[in-house]
Coordinates of C-alpha atoms and ligand atoms in Angstrom, one line a residue:
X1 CA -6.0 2.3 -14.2
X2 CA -9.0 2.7 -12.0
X3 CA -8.8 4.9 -9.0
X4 CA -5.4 6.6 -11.0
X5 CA -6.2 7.6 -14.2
X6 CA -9.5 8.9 -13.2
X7 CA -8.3 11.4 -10.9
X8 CA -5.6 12.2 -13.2
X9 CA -8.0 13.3 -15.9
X10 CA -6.8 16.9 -17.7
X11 CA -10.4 17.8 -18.8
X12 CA -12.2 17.4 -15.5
X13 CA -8.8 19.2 -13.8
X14 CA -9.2 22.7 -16.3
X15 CA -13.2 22.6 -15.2
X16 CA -11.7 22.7 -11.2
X17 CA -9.3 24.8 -12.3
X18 CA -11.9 27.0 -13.9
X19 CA -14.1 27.1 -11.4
X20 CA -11.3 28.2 -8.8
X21 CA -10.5 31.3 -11.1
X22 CA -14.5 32.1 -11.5
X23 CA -14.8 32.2 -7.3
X24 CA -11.2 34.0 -6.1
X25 CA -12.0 37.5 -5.9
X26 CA -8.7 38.3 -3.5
X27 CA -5.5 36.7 -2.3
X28 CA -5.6 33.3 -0.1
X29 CA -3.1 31.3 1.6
X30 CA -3.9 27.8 2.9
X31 CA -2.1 24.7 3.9
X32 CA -1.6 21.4 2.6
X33 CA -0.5 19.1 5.3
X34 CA 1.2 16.3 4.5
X35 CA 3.8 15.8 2.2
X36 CA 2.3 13.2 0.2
X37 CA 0.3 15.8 -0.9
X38 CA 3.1 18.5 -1.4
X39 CA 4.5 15.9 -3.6
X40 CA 1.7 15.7 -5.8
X41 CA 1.4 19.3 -6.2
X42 CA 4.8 20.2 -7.0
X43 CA 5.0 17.2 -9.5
X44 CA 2.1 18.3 -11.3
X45 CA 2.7 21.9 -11.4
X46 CA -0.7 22.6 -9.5
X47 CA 0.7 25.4 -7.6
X48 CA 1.8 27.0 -10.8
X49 CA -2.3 26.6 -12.6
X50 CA -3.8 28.3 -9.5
X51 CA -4.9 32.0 -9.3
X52 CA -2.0 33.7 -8.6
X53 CA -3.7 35.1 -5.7
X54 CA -3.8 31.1 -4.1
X55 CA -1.2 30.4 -2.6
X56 CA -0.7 26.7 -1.3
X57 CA 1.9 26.6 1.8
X58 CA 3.8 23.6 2.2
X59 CA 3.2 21.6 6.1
X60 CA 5.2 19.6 8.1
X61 CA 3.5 16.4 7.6
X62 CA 6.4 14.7 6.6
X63 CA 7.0 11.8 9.0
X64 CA 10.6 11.2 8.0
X65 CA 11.2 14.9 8.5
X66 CA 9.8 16.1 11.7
X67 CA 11.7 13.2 13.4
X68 CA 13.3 14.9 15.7
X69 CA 17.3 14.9 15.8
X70 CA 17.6 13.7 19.5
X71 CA 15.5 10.7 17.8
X72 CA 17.7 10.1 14.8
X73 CA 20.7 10.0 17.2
X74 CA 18.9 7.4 19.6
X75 CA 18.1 5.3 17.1
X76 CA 22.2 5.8 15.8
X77 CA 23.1 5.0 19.5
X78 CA 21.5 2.0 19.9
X79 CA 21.8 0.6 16.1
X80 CA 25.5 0.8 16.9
X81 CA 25.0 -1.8 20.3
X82 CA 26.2 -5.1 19.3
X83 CA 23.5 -7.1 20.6
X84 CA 20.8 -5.0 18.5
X85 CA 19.0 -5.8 14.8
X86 CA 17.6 -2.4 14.4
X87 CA 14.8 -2.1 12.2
X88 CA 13.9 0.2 9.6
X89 CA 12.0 1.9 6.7
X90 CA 14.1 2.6 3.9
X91 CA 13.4 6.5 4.1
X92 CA 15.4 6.5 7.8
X93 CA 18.5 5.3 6.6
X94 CA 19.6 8.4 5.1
X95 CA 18.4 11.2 7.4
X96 CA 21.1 13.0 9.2
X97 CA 21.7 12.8 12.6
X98 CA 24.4 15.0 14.7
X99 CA 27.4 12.4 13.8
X100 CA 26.2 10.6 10.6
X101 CA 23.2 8.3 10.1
X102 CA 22.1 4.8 10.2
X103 CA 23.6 3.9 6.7
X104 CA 26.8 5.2 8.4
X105 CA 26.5 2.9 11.6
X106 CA 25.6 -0.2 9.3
X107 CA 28.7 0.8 7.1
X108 CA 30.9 0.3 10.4
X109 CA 29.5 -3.1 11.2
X110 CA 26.2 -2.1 13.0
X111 CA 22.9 -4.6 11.7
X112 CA 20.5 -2.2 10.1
X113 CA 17.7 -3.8 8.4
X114 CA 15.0 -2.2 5.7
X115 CA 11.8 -4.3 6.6
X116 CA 8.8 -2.8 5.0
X117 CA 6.5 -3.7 8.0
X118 CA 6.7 -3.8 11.8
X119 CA 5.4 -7.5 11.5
X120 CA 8.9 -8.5 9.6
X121 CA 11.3 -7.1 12.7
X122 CA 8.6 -8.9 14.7
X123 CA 9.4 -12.0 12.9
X124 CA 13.5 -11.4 13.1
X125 CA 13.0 -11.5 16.8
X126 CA 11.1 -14.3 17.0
X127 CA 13.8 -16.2 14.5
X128 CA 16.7 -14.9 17.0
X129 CA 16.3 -15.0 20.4
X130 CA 19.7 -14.6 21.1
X131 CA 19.4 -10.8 19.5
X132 CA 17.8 -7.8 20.6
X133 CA 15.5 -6.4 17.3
X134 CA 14.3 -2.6 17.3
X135 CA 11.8 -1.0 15.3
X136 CA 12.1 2.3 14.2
X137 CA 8.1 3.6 14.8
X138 CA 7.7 6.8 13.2
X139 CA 5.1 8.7 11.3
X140 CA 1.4 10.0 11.5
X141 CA -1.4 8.8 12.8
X142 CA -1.2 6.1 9.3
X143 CA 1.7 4.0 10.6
X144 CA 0.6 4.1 14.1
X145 CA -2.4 1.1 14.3
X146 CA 0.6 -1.8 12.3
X147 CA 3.3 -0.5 15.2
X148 CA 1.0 -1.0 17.6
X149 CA -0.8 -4.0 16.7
X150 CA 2.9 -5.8 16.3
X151 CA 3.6 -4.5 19.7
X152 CA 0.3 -6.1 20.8
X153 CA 1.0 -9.2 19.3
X154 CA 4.6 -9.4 20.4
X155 CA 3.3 -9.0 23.7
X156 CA 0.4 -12.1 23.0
X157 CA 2.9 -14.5 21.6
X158 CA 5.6 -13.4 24.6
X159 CA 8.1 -12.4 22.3
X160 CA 10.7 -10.4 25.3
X161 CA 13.2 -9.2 22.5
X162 CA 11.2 -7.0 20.6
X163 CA 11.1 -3.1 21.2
X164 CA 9.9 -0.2 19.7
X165 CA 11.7 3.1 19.0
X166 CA 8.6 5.3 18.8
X167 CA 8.1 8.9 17.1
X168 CA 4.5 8.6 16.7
X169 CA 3.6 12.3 16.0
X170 CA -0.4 13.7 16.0
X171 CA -1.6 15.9 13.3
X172 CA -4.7 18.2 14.9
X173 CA -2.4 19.4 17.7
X174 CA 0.5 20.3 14.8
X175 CA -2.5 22.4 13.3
X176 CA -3.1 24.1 16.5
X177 CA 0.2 25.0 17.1
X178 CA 0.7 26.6 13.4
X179 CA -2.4 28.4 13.9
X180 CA -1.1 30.1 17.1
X181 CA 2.5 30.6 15.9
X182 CA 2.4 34.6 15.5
X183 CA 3.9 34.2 12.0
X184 CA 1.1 32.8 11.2
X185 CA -0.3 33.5 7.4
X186 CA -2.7 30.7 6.8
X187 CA -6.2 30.8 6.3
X188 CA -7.4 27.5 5.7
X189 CA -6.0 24.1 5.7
X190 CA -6.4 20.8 3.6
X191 CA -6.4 18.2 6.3
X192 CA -4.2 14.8 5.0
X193 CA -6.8 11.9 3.7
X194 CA -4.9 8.9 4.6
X195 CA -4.7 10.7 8.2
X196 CA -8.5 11.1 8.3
X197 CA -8.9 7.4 7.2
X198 CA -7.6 6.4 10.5
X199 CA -8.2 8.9 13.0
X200 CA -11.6 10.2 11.0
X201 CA -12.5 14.3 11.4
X202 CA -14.0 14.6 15.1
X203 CA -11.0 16.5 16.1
X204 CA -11.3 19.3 13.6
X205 CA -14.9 20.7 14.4
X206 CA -13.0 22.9 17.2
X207 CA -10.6 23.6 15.7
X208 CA -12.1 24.6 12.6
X209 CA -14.4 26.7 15.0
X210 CA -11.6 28.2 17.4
X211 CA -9.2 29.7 14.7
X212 CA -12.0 30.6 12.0
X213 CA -10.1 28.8 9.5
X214 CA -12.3 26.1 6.7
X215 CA -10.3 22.6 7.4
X216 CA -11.0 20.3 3.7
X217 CA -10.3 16.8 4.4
X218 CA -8.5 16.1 1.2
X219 CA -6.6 13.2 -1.1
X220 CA -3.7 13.1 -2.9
X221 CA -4.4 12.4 -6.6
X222 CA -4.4 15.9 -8.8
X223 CA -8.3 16.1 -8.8
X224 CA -8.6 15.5 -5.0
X225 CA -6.1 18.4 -4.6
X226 CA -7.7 20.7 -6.9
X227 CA -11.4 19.5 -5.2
X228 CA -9.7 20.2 -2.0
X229 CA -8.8 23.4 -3.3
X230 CA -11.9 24.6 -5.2
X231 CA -13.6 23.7 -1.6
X232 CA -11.2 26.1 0.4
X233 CA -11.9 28.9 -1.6
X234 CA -15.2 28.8 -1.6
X235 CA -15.4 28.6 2.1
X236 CA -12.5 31.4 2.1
X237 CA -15.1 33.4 0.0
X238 CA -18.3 33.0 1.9
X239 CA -16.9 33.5 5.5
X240 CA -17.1 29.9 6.1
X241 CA -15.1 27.7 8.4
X242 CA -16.4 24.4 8.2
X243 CA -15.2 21.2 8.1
X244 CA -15.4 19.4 4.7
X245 CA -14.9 16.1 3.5
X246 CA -13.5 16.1 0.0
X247 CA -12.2 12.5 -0.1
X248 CA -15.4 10.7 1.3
X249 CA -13.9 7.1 -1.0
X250 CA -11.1 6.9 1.8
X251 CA -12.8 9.1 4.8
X252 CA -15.5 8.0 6.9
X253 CA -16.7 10.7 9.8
X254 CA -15.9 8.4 13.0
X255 CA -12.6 6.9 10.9
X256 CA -11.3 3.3 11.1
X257 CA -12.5 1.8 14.8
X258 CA -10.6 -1.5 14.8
X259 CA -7.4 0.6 14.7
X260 CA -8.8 3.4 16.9
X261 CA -9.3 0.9 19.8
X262 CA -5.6 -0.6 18.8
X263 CA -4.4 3.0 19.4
X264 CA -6.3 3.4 22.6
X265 CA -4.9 0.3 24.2
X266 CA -0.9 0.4 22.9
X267 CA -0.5 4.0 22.8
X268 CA -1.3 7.1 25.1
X269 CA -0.5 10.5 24.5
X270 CA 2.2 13.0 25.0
X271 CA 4.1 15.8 24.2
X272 CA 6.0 15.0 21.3
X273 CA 9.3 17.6 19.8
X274 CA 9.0 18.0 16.2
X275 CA 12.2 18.7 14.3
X276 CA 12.8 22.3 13.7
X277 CA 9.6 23.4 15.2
X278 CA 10.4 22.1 18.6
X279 CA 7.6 20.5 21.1
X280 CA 4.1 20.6 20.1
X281 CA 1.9 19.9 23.8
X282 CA 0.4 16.8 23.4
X283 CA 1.5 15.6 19.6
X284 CA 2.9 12.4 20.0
X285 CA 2.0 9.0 21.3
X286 CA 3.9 6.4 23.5
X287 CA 3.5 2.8 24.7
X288 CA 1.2 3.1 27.2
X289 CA 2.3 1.7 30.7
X290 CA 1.0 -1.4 30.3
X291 CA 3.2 -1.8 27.2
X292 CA 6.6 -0.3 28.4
X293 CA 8.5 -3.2 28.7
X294 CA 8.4 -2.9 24.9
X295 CA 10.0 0.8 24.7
X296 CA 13.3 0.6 23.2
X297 CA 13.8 4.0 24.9
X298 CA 13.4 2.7 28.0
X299 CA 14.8 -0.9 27.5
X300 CA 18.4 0.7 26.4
X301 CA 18.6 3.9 28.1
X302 CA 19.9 6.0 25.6
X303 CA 19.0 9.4 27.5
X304 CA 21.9 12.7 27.6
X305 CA 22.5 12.5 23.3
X306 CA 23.9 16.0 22.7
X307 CA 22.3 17.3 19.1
X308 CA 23.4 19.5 17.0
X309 CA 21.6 20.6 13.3
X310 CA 23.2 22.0 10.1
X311 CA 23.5 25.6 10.9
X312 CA 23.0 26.7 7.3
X313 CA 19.8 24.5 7.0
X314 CA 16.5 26.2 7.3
X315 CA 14.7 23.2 7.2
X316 CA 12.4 24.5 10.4
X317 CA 10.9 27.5 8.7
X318 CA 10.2 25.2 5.6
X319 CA 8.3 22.6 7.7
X320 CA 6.6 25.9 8.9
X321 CA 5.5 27.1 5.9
X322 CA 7.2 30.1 6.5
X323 CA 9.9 30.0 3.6
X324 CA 9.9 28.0 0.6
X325 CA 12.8 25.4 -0.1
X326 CA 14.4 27.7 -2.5
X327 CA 14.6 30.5 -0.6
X328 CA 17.7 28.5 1.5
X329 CA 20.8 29.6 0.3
X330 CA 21.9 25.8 0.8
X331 CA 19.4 24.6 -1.7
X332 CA 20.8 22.7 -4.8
X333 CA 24.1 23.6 -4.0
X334 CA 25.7 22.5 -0.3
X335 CA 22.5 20.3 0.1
X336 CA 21.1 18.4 -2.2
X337 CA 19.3 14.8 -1.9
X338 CA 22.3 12.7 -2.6
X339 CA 24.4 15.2 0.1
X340 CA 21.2 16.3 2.2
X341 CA 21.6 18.6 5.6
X342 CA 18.2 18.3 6.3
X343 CA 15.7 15.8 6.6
X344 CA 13.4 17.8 3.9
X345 CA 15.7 17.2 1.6
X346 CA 15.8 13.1 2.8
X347 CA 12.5 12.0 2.2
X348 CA 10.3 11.2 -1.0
X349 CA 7.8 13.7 0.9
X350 CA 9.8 16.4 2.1
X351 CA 9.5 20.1 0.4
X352 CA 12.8 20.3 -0.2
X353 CA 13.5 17.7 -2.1
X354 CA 10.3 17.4 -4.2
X355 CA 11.5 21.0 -5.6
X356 CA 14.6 19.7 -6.1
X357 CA 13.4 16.7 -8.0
X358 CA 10.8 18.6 -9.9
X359 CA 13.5 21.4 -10.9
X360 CA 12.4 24.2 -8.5
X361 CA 15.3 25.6 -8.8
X362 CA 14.1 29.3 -8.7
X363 CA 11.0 31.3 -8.2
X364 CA 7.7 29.7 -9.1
X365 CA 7.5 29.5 -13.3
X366 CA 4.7 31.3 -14.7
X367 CA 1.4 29.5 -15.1
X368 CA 1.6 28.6 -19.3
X369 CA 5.3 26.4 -18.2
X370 CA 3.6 24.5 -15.4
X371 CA 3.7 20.7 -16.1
X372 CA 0.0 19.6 -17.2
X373 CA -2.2 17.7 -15.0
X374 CA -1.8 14.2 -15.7
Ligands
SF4_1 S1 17.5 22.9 1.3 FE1 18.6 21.5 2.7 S2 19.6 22.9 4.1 FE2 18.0 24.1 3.1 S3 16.2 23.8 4.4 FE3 16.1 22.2 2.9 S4 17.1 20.5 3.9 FE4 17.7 22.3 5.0

């Protein structure tokens, strides 16, 4: 399958791979930042066929985890009123809140919906009038432009009962913060593709410059990750600390500007808590003032939740990079993805549970009983 296979293919893999091993002379750590990307490693054993010395740390750039728990117990709040249709992604369903989650609330008689676009809860509305439909807005910088060109329209075709639960969250200030945290260990980062698509790479020049560290705009098929990779190194071993784009089929320099302008007219910016790290200064978007009226925040005034996390889960340092998932005493055995205490172990593209799927039970396996590329 074009644009599959073709990054997929073993023999062009072992030449990355090679090359990798010809240029590390000593030990690296970088970051992958989304989980998509985690995913992809972990299913295809590419942490396991890098120099030992490489060591890929996994980032928060899991939407579905870094929603914070006040969030997840708004959104439990007002799915449970009785004049709402709340609106949902799949992935949210499941993630744990303080008292349960939204499966829980739609098992006692709450309306929770999977729609697999903004535009469908959008349409809901329109078709009942008499109902007040929420959508759950999360995620990166990717999901942001379709929640807030449905706010848009919703606004343009005067639909009133319509809202937005929003938990927008911004990736270049999420690198900042990680880069100041004094735990710190990583030296260069592979910046999320499908990020770059949208946003494009003129925020990472200064940052790239201010912490020293190479930032490789990189995609999510095995070869992209090992390109992204190979271009880290190399950086790593020069000195460098540039800004590269490895993924130039998806990434263009000044990013998509239809949904830039979207952004800039629905959404402004603010400081936005991330779960388990805690508030990141200027990392999240919100409706703009103009668009308010379309807050479900503000519209149901859901303010004063108490939260409490899972005290065994460790789920914060994971998202940090600063442990991996198997180093939690609660992985595989009090929380796994069917019973999950953590939103890592939730989502598709959370840490913990793509080690869990991929039978990281233990310590990394030895190179020669990593699963082949492909
Ligand atoms: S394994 Fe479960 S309890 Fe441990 S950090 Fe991951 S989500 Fe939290």
């Amino acid at each position: 399958m074009r644009y599959l296979d073709e990054f997929q293919d073993p023999a062009l893999a072992r030449r990355l791979l090679d090359d990798i091993h010809a240029t590390v002379t000593r030990p690296w750590a970088m970051m992958e930042v989304c989980g998509g990307q985690t995913h992809s490693i972990i299913r295809h054993g590419i942490d396991q066929l890098l120099p030992a010395s490489v060591e890929l740390i996994h980032g928060p750039g899991c939407p579905v985890c870094v929603t914070p728990l006040e969030m997840i117990d708004k959104a439990l709040a007002i799915a449970s009123l009785p004049e709402v249709v709340f609106c949902s992604f799949g992935d949210m369903l499941r993630v744990p809140g303080t008292e349960g989650d939204l499966f829980r609330v739609r098992g006692a008689g709450g309306d929770v919906r999977v729609v697999y676009s903004p535009l469908d809860a959008l349409e809901i509305a329109r078709r009942h009038p008499e109902k007040e439909v929420v959508f759950f807005g999360i995620g990166f910088e990717t999901t942001a432009p379709a929640n807030a060109m449905t706010v848009h329209q919703a606004r343009a075709l005067g639909v009133r009962n319509f809202s937005l639960l929003v938990s927008h969250v911004r990736v270049p200030p999420a690198i900042e913060a990680i880069m100041r945290s004094p735990d710190c260990r990583v030296q260069g980062f592979l910046a999320a593709g499908h990020v770059c698509s949208v946003m494009g790479v003129e925020e990472y020049p200064a940052l790239a410059e201010r912490y020293r560290v190479p930032i490789v705009v990189t995609g999510f098929e095995p070869l992209d990750i090992l390109e992204g990779v190979r271009r880290t190194v190399r950086q790593l071993e020069r000195g460098e600390h540039r800004v590269e784009n490895a993924y130039p089929r998806a990434v263009r320099d000044e990013g998509n500007p239809a949904a830039l302008r979207m952004l800039a007219e629905v959404f402004e910016v603010t400081d936005r808590a991330w779960r388990g790290i805690g508030v990141i200064p200027g990392s999240g978007w919100r409706l703009a003032p103009a668009f308010r009226a379309y807050d479900a925040e503000h519209r149901f005034r859901v303010g004063g939740v108490r939260t409490r996390e899972p005290a065994a889960c460790r789920s914060g340092e994971v998202l940090q990079g600063l442990i991996k998932p198997h180093e939690c005493a609660a992985f595989g055995t009090s929380c796994t993805p069917r019973n999950p205490l953590g939103a890592t172990m939730v989502s598709s593209e959370g840490a913990c549970a793509a080690y869990y799927l991929y039978r990281r039970l233990d310590r990394a396996a030895p190179a020669e009983e990593a699963t082949p590329v492909g």
